[in-house]
mmCIF file with all atom_site columns, C-alpha atoms in Angstrom:
data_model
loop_
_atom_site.group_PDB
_atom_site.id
_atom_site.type_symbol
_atom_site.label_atom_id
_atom_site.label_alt_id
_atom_site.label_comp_id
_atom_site.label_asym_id
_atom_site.label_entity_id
_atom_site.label_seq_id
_atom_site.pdbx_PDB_ins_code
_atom_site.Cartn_x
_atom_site.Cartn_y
_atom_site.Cartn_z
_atom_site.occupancy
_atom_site.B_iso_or_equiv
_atom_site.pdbx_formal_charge
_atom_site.auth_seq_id
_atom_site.auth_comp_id
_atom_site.auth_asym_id
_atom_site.auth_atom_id
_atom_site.pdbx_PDB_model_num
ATOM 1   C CA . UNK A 1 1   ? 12.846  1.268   9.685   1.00 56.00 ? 166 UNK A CA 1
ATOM 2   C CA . UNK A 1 2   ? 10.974  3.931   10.687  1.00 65.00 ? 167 UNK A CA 1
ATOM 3   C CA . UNK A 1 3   ? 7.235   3.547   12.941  1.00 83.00 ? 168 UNK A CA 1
ATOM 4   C CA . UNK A 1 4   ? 4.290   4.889   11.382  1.00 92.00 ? 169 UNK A CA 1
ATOM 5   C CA . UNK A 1 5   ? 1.492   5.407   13.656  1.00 94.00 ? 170 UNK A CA 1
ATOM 6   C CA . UNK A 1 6   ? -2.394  6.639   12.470  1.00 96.00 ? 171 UNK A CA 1
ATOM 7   C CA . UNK A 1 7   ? -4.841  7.587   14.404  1.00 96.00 ? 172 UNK A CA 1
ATOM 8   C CA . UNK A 1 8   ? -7.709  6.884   15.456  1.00 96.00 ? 173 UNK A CA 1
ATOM 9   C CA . UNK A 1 9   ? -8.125  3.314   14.468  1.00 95.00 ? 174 UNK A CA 1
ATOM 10  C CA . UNK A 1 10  ? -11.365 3.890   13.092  1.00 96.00 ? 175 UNK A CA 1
ATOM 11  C CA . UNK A 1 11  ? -13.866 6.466   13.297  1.00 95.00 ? 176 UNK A CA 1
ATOM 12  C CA . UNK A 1 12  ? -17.772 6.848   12.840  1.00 97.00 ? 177 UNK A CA 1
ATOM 13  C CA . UNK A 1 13  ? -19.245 10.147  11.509  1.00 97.00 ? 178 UNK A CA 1
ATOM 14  C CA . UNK A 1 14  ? -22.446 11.263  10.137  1.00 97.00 ? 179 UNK A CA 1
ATOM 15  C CA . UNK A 1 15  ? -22.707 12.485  6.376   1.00 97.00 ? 180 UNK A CA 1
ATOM 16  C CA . UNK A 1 16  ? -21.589 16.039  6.261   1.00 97.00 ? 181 UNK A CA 1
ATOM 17  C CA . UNK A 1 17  ? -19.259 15.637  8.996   1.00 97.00 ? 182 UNK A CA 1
ATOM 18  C CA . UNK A 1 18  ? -15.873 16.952  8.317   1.00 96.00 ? 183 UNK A CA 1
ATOM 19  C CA . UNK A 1 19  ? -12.885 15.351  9.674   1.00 96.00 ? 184 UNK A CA 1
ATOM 20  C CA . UNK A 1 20  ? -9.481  14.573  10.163  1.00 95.00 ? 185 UNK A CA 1
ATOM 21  C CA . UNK A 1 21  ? -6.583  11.670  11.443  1.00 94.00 ? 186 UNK A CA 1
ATOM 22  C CA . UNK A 1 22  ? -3.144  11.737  11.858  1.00 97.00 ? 187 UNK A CA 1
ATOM 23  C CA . UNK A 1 23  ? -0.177  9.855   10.369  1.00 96.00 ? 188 UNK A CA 1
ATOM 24  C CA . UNK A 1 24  ? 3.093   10.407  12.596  1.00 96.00 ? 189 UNK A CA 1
ATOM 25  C CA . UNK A 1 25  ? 6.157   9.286   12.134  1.00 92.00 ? 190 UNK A CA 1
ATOM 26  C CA . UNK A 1 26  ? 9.492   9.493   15.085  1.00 86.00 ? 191 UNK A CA 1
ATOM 27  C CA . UNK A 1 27  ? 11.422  11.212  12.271  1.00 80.00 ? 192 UNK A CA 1
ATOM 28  C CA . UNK A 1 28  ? 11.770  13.150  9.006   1.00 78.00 ? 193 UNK A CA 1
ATOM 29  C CA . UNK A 1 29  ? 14.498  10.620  7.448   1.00 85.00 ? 194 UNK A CA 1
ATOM 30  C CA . UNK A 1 30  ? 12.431  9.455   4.632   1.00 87.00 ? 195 UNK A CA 1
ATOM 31  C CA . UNK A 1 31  ? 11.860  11.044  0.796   1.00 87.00 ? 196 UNK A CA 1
ATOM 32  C CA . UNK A 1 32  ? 7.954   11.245  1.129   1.00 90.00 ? 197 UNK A CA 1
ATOM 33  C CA . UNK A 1 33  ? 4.512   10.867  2.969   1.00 93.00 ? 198 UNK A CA 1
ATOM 34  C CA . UNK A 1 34  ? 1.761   9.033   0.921   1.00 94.00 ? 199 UNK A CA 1
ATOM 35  C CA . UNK A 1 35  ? -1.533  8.753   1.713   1.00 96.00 ? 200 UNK A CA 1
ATOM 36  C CA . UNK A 1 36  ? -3.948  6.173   -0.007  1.00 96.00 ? 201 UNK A CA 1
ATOM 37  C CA . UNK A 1 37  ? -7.458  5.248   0.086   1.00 96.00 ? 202 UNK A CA 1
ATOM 38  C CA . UNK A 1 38  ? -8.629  1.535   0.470   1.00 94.00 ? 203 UNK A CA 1
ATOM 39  C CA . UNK A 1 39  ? -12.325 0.660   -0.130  1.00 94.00 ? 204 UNK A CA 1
ATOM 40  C CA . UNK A 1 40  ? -13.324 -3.024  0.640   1.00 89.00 ? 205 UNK A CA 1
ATOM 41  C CA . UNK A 1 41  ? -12.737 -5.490  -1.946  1.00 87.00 ? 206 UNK A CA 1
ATOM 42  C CA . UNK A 1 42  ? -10.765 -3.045  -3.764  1.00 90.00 ? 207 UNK A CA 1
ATOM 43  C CA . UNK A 1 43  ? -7.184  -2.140  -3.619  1.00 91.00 ? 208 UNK A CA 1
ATOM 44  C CA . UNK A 1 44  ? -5.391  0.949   -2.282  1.00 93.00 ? 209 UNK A CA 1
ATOM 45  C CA . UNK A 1 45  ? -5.830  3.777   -4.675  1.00 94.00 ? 210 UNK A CA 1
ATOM 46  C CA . UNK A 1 46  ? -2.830  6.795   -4.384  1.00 93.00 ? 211 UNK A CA 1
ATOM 47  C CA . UNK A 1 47  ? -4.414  10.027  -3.219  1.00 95.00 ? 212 UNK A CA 1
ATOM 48  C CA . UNK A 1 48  ? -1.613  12.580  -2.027  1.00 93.00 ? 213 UNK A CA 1
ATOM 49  C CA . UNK A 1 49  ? 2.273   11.899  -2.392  1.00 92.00 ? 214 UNK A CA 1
ATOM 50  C CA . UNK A 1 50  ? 3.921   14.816  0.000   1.00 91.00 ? 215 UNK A CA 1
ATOM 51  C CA . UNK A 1 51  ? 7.697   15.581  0.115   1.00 86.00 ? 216 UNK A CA 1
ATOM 52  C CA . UNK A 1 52  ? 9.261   17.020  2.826   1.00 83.00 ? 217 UNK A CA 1
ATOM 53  C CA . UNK A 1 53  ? 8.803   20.670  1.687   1.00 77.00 ? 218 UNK A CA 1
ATOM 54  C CA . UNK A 1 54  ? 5.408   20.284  2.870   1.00 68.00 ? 219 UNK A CA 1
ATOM 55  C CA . UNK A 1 55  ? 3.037   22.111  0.545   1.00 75.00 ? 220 UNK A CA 1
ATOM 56  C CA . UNK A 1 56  ? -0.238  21.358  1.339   1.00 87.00 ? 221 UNK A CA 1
ATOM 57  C CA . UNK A 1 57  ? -2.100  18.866  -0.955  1.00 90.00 ? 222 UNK A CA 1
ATOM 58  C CA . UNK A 1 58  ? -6.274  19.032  -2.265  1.00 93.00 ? 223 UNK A CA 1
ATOM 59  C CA . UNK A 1 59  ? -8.139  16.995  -4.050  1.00 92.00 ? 224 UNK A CA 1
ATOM 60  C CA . UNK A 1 60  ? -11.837 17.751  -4.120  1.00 95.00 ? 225 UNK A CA 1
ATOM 61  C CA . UNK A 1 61  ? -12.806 18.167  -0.493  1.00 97.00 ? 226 UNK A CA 1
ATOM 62  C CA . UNK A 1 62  ? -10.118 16.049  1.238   1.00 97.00 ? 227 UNK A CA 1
ATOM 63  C CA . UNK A 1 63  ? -6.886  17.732  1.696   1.00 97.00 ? 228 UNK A CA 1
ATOM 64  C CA . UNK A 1 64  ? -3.632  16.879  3.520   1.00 96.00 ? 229 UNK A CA 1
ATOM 65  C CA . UNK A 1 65  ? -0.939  18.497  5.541   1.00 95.00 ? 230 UNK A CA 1
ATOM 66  C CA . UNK A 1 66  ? 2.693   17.855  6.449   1.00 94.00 ? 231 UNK A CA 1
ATOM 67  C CA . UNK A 1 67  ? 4.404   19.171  9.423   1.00 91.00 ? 232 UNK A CA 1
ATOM 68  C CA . UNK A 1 68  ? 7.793   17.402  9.642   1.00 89.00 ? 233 UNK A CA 1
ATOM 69  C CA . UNK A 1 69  ? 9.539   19.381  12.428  1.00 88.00 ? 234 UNK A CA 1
ATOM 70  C CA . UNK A 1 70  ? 6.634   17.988  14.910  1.00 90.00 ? 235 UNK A CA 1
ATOM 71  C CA . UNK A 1 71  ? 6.519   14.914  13.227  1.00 91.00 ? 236 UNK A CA 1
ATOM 72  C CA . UNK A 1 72  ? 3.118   14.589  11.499  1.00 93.00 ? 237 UNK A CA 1
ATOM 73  C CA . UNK A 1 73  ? 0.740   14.493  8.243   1.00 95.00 ? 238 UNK A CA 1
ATOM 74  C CA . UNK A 1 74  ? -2.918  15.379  8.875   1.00 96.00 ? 239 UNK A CA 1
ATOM 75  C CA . UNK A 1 75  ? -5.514  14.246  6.359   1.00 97.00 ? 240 UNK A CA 1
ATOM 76  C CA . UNK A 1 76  ? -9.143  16.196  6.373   1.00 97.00 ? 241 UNK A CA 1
ATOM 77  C CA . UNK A 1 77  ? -12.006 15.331  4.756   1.00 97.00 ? 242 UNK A CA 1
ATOM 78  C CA . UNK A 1 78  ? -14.499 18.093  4.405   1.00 97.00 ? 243 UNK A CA 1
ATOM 79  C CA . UNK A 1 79  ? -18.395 17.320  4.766   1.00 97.00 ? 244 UNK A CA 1
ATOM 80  C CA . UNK A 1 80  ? -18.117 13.491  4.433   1.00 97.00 ? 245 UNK A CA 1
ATOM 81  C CA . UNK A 1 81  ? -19.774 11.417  2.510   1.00 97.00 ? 246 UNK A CA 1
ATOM 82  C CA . UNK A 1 82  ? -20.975 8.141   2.553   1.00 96.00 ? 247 UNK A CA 1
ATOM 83  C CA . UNK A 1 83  ? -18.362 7.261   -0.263  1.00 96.00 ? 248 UNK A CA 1
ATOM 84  C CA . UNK A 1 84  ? -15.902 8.614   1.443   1.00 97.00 ? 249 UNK A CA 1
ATOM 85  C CA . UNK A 1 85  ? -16.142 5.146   3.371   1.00 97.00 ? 250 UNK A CA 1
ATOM 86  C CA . UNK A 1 86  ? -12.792 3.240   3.625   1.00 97.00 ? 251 UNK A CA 1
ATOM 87  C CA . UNK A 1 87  ? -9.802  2.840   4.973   1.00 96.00 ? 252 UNK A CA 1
ATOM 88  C CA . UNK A 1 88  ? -7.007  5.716   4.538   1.00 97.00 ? 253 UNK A CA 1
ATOM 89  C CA . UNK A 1 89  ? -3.319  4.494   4.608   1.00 96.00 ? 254 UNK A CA 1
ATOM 90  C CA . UNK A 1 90  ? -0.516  6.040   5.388   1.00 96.00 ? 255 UNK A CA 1
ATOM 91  C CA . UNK A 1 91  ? 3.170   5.520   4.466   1.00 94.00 ? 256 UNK A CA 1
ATOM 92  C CA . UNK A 1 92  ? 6.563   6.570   4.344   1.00 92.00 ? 257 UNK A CA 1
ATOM 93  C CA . UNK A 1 93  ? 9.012   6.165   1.313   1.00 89.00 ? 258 UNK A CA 1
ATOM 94  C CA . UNK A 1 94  ? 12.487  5.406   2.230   1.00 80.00 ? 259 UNK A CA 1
ATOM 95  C CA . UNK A 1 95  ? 15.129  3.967   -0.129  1.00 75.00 ? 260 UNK A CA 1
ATOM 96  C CA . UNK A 1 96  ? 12.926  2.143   -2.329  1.00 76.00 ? 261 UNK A CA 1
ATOM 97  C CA . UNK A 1 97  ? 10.014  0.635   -0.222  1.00 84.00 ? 262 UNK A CA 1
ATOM 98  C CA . UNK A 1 98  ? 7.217   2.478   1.324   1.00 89.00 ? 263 UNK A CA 1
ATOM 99  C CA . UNK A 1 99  ? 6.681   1.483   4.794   1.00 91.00 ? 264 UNK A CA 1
ATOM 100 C CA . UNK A 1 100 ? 2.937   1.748   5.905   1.00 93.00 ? 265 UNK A CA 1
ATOM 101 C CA . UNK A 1 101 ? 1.180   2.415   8.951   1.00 94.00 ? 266 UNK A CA 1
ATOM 102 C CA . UNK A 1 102 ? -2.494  0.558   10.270  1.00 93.00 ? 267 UNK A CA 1
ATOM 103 C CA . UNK A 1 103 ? -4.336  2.861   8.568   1.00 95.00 ? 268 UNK A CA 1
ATOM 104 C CA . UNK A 1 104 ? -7.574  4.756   10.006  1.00 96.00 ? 269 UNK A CA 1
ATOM 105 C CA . UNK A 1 105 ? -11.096 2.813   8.924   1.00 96.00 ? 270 UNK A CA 1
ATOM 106 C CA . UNK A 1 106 ? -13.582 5.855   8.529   1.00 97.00 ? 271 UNK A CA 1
ATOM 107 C CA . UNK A 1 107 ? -17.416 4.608   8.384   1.00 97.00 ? 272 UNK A CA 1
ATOM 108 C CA . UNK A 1 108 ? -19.405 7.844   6.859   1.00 97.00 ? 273 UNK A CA 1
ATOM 109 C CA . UNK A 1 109 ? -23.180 6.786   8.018   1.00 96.00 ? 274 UNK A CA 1
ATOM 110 C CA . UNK A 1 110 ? -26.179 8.705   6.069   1.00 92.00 ? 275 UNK A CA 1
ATOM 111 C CA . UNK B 2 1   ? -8.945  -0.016  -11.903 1.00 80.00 ? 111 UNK B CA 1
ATOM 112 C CA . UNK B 2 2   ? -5.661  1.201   -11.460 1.00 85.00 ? 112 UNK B CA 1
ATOM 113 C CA . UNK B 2 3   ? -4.387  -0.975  -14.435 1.00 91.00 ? 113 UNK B CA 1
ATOM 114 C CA . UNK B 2 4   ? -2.359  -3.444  -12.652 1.00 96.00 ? 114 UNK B CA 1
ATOM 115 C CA . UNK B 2 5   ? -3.495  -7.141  -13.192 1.00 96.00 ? 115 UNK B CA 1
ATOM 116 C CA . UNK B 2 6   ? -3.242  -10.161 -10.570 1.00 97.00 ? 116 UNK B CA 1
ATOM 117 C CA . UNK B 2 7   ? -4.117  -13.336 -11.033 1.00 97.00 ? 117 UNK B CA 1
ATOM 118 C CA . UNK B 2 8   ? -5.525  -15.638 -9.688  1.00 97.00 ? 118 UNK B CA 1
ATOM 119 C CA . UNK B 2 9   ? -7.664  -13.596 -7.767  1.00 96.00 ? 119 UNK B CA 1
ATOM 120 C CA . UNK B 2 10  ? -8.117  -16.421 -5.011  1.00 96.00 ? 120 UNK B CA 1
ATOM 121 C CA . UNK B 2 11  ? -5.572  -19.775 -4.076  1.00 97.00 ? 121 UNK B CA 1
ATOM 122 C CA . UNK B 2 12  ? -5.999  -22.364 -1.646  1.00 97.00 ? 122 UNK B CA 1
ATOM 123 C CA . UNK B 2 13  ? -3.990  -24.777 -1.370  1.00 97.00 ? 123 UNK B CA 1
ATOM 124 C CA . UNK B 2 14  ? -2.241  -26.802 1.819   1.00 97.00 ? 124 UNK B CA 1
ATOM 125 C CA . UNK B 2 15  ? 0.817   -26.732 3.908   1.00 97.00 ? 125 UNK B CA 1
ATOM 126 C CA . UNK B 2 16  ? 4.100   -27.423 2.219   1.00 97.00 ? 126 UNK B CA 1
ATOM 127 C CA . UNK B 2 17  ? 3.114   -26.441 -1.418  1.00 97.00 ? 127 UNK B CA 1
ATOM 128 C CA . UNK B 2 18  ? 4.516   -24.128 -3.701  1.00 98.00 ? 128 UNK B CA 1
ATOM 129 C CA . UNK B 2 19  ? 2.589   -21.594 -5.254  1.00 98.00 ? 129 UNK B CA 1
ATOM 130 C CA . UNK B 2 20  ? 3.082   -18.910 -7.938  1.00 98.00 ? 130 UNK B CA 1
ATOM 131 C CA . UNK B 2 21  ? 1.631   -15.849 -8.017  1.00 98.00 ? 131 UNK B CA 1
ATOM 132 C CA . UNK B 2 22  ? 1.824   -13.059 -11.445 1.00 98.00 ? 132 UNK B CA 1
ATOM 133 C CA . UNK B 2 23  ? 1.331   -9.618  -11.904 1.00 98.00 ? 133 UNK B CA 1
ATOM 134 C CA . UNK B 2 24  ? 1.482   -7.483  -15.096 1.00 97.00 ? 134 UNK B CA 1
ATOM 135 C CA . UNK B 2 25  ? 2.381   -4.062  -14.557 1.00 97.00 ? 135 UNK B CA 1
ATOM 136 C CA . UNK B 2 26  ? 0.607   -1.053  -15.797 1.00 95.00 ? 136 UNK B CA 1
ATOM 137 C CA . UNK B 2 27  ? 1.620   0.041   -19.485 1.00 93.00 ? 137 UNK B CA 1
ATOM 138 C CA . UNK B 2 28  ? 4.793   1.744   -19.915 1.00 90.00 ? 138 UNK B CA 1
ATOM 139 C CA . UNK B 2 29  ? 5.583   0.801   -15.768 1.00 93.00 ? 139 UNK B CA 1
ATOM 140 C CA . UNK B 2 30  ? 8.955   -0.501  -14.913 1.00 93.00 ? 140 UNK B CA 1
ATOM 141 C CA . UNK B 2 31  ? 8.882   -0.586  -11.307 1.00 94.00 ? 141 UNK B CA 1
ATOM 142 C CA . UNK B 2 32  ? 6.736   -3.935  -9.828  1.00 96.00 ? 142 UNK B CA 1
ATOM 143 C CA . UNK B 2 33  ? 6.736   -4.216  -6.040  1.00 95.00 ? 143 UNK B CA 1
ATOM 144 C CA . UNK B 2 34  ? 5.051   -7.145  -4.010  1.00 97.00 ? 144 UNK B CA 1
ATOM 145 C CA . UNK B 2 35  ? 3.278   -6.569  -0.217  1.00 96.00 ? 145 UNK B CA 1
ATOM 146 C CA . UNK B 2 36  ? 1.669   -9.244  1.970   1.00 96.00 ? 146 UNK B CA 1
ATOM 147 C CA . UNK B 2 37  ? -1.442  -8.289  4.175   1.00 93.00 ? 147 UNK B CA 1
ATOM 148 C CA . UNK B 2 38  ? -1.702  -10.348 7.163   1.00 90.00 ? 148 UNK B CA 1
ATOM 149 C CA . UNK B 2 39  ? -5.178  -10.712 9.377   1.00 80.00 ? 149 UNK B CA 1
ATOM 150 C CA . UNK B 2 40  ? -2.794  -8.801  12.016  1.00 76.00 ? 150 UNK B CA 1
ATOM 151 C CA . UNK B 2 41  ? -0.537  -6.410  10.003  1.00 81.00 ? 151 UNK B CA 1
ATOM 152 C CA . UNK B 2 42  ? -0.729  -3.931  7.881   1.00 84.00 ? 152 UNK B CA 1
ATOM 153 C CA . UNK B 2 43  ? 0.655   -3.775  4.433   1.00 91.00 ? 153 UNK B CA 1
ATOM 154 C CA . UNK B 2 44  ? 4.122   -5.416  4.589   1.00 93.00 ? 154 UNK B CA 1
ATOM 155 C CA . UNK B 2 45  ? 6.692   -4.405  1.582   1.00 93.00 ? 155 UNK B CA 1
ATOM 156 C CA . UNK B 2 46  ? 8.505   -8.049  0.431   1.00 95.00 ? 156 UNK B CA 1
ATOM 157 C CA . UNK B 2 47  ? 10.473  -6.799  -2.584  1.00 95.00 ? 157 UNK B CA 1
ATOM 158 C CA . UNK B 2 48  ? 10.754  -4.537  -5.688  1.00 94.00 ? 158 UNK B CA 1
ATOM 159 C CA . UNK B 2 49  ? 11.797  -5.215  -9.070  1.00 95.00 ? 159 UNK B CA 1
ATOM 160 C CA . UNK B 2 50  ? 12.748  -2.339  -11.400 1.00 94.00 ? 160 UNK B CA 1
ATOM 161 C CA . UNK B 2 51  ? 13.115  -3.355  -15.048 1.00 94.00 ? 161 UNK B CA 1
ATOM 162 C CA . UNK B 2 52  ? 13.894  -6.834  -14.259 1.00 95.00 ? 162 UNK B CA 1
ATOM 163 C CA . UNK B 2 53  ? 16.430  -6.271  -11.620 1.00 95.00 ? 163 UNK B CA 1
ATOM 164 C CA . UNK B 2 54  ? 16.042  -6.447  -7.795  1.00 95.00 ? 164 UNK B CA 1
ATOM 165 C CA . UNK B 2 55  ? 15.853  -2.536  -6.419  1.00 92.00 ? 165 UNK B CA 1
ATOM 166 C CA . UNK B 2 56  ? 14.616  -3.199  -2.832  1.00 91.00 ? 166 UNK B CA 1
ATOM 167 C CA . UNK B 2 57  ? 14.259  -5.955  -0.363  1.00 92.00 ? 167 UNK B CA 1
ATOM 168 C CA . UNK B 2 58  ? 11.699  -5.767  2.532   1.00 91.00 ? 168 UNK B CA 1
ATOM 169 C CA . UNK B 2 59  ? 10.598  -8.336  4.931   1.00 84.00 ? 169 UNK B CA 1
ATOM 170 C CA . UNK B 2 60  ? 10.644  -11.419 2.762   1.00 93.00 ? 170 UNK B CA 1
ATOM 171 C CA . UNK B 2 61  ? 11.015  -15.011 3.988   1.00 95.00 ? 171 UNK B CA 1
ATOM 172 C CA . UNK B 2 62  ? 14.248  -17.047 2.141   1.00 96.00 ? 172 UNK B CA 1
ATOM 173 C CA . UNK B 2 63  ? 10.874  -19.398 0.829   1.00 97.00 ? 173 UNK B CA 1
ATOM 174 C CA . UNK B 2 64  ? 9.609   -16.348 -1.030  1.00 97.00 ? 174 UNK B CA 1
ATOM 175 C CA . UNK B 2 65  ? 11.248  -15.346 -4.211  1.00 97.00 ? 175 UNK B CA 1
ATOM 176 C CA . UNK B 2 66  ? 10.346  -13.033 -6.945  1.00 97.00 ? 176 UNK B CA 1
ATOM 177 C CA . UNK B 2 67  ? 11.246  -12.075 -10.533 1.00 97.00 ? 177 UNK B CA 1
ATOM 178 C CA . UNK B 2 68  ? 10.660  -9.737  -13.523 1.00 97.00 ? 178 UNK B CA 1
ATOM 179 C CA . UNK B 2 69  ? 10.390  -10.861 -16.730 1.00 97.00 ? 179 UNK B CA 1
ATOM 180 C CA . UNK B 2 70  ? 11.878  -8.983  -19.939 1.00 96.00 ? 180 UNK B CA 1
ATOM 181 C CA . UNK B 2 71  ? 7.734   -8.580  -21.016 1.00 95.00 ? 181 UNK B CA 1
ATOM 182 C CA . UNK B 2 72  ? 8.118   -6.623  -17.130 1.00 96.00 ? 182 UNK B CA 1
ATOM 183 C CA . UNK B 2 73  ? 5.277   -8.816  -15.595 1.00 97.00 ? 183 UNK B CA 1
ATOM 184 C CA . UNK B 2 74  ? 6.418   -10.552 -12.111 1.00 98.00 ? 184 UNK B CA 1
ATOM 185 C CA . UNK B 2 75  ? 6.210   -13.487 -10.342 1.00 98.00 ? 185 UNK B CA 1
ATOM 186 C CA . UNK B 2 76  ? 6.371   -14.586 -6.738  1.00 98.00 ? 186 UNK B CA 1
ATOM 187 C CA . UNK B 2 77  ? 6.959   -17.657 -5.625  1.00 98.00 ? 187 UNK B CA 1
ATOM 188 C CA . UNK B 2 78  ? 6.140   -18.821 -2.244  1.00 98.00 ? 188 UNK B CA 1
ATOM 189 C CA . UNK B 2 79  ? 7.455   -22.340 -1.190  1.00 97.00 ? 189 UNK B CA 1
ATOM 190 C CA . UNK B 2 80  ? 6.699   -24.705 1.649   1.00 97.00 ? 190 UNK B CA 1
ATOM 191 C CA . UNK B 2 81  ? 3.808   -23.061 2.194   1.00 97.00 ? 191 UNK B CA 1
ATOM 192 C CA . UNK B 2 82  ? 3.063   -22.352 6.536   1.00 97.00 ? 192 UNK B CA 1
ATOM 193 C CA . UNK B 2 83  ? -1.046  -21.847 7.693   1.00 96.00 ? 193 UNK B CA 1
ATOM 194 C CA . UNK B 2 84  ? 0.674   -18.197 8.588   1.00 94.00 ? 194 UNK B CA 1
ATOM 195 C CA . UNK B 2 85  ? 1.455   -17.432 5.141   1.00 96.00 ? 195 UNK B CA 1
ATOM 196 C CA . UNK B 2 86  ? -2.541  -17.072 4.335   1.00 96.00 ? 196 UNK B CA 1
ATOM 197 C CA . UNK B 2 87  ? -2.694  -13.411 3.343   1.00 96.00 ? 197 UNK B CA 1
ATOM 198 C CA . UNK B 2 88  ? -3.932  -10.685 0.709   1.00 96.00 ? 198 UNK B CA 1
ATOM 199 C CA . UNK B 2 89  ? -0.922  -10.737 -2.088  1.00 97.00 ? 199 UNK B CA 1
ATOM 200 C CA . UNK B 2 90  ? -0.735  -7.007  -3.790  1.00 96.00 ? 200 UNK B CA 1
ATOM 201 C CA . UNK B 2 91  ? 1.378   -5.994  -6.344  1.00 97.00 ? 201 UNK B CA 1
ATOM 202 C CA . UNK B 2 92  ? 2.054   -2.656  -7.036  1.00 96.00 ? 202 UNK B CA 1
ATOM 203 C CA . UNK B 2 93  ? 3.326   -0.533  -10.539 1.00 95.00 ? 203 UNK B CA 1
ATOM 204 C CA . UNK B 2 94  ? 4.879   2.581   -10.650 1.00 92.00 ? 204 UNK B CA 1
ATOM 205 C CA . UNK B 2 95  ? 6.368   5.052   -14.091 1.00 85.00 ? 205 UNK B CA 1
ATOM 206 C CA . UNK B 2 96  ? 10.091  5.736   -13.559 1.00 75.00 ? 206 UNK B CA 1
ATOM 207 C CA . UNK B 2 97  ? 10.517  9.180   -11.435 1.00 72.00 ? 207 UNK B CA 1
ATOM 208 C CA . UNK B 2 98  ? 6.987   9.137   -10.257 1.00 74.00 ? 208 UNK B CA 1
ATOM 209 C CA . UNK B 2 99  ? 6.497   7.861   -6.650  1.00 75.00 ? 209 UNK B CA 1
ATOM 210 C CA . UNK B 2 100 ? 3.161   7.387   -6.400  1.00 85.00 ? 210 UNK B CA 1
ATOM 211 C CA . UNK B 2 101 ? 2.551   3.116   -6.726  1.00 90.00 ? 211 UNK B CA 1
ATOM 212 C CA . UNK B 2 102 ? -0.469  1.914   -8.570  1.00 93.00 ? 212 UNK B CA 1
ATOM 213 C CA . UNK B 2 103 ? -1.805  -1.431  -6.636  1.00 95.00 ? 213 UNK B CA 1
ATOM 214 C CA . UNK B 2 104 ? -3.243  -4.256  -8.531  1.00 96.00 ? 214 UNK B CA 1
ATOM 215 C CA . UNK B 2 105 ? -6.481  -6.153  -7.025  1.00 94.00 ? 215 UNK B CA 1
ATOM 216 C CA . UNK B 2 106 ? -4.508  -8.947  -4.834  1.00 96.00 ? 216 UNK B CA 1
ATOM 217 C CA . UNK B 2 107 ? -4.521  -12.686 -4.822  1.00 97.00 ? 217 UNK B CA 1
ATOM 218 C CA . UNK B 2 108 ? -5.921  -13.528 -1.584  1.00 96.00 ? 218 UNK B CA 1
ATOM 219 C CA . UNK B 2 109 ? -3.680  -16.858 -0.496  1.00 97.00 ? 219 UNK B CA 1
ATOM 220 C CA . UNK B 2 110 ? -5.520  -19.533 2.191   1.00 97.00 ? 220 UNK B CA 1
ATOM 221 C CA . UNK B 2 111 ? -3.140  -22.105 3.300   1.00 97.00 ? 221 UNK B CA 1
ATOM 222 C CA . UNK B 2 112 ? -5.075  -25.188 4.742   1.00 96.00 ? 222 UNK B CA 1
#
């Protein structure tokens, strides 16, 4: 099973910050990269599915990128918001399963 | 709200009991898949059920078990329940040929 690593854990930025994490992964043996969005008390919401030929993904002002030969998927958020608040999730889809990393907790303060 | 229903939304019960956790899938979903999030891990696939037949087996203990109905809502079973068991319960939908899952609220599980 392949690792899935995100980072940075979390991260603290001030409304109308943009920014970015990292998902990366030892190898590109797997169907597709997801990306989801967790809010507290809520449950993971589905905001990019990426297959390996890597177009670049945008919904709104967050966007994603996939860079399989160097083993990567970056998501950016442009000019955050305090809404933007949650946890972003990672994970790989192999055979049937989708194997998640940590996730990155982003705090968006006003 | 994705569309995926869970219930109950909270369980506590005590070591060495069986519980039974359900989820209906969204409308028109065949796929069901169950995850377990630990204090300490992140989201941990246990199995997948695609129109009532086992697809996909993750890290699930021989106490868990899971099924699909013909109505396509699931069940999971957890038996002899342990204090580590204690976890957020998701279940997730997804339409044939479309990867992307839909997760339902979770059953959050305290074993006393």
């Amino acid at each position: 099973i392949l690792n899935v690593e995100q980072s940075p854990q979390s991260l603290h930025v001030q409304e109308g910050d943009s920014t970015n994490f990292t998902c990366s992964f030892p190898s590109s043996n797997f169907y597709a990269l997801h990306w989801y969005r967790w809010e507290t008390a809520k449950s993971p919401e589905a905001l990019f599915v990426m297959t390996l030929n890597g177009d670049e993904k945008k919904k709104g002002r967050i966007s994603a990128t996939l860079n399989t030969k160097e083993g990567y998927s970056y998501l950016y958020i442009k000019g955050s918001q305090p809404e933007d608040s949650a946890t972003y999730l990672c994970a790989l889809e192999y055979g049937n399963k989708l194997v998640f990393g940590a996730g990155t907790i982003l705090r968006v303060k006003s | 709200d994705s569309g995926v229903t869970q219930t109950p939304k909270h369980l506590i019960t005590a070591t060495g009991q069986r519980v039974t956790l359900r989820c209906s899938p969204r409308s028109g979903d065949l796929s069901v898949y169950w995850y377990q999030q630990s204090l300490d891990q992140g989201l941990q696939f246990l199995i997948q059920y695609y129109n009532g037949e086992e697809r996909a087996k993750g890290n699930i203990l021989e106490r868990f078990s899971a099924q699909q109905f013909p109505d396509l809502h699931s069940e999971l079973n957890l038996s002899s329940l342990e204090l580590g068991d204690s976890a957020l319960y998701f279940c997730a939908s997804s339409v044939p040929g479309r990867p992307a899952q839909f997760f339902g609220p979770g059953t959050r599980l305290t074993v006393l």
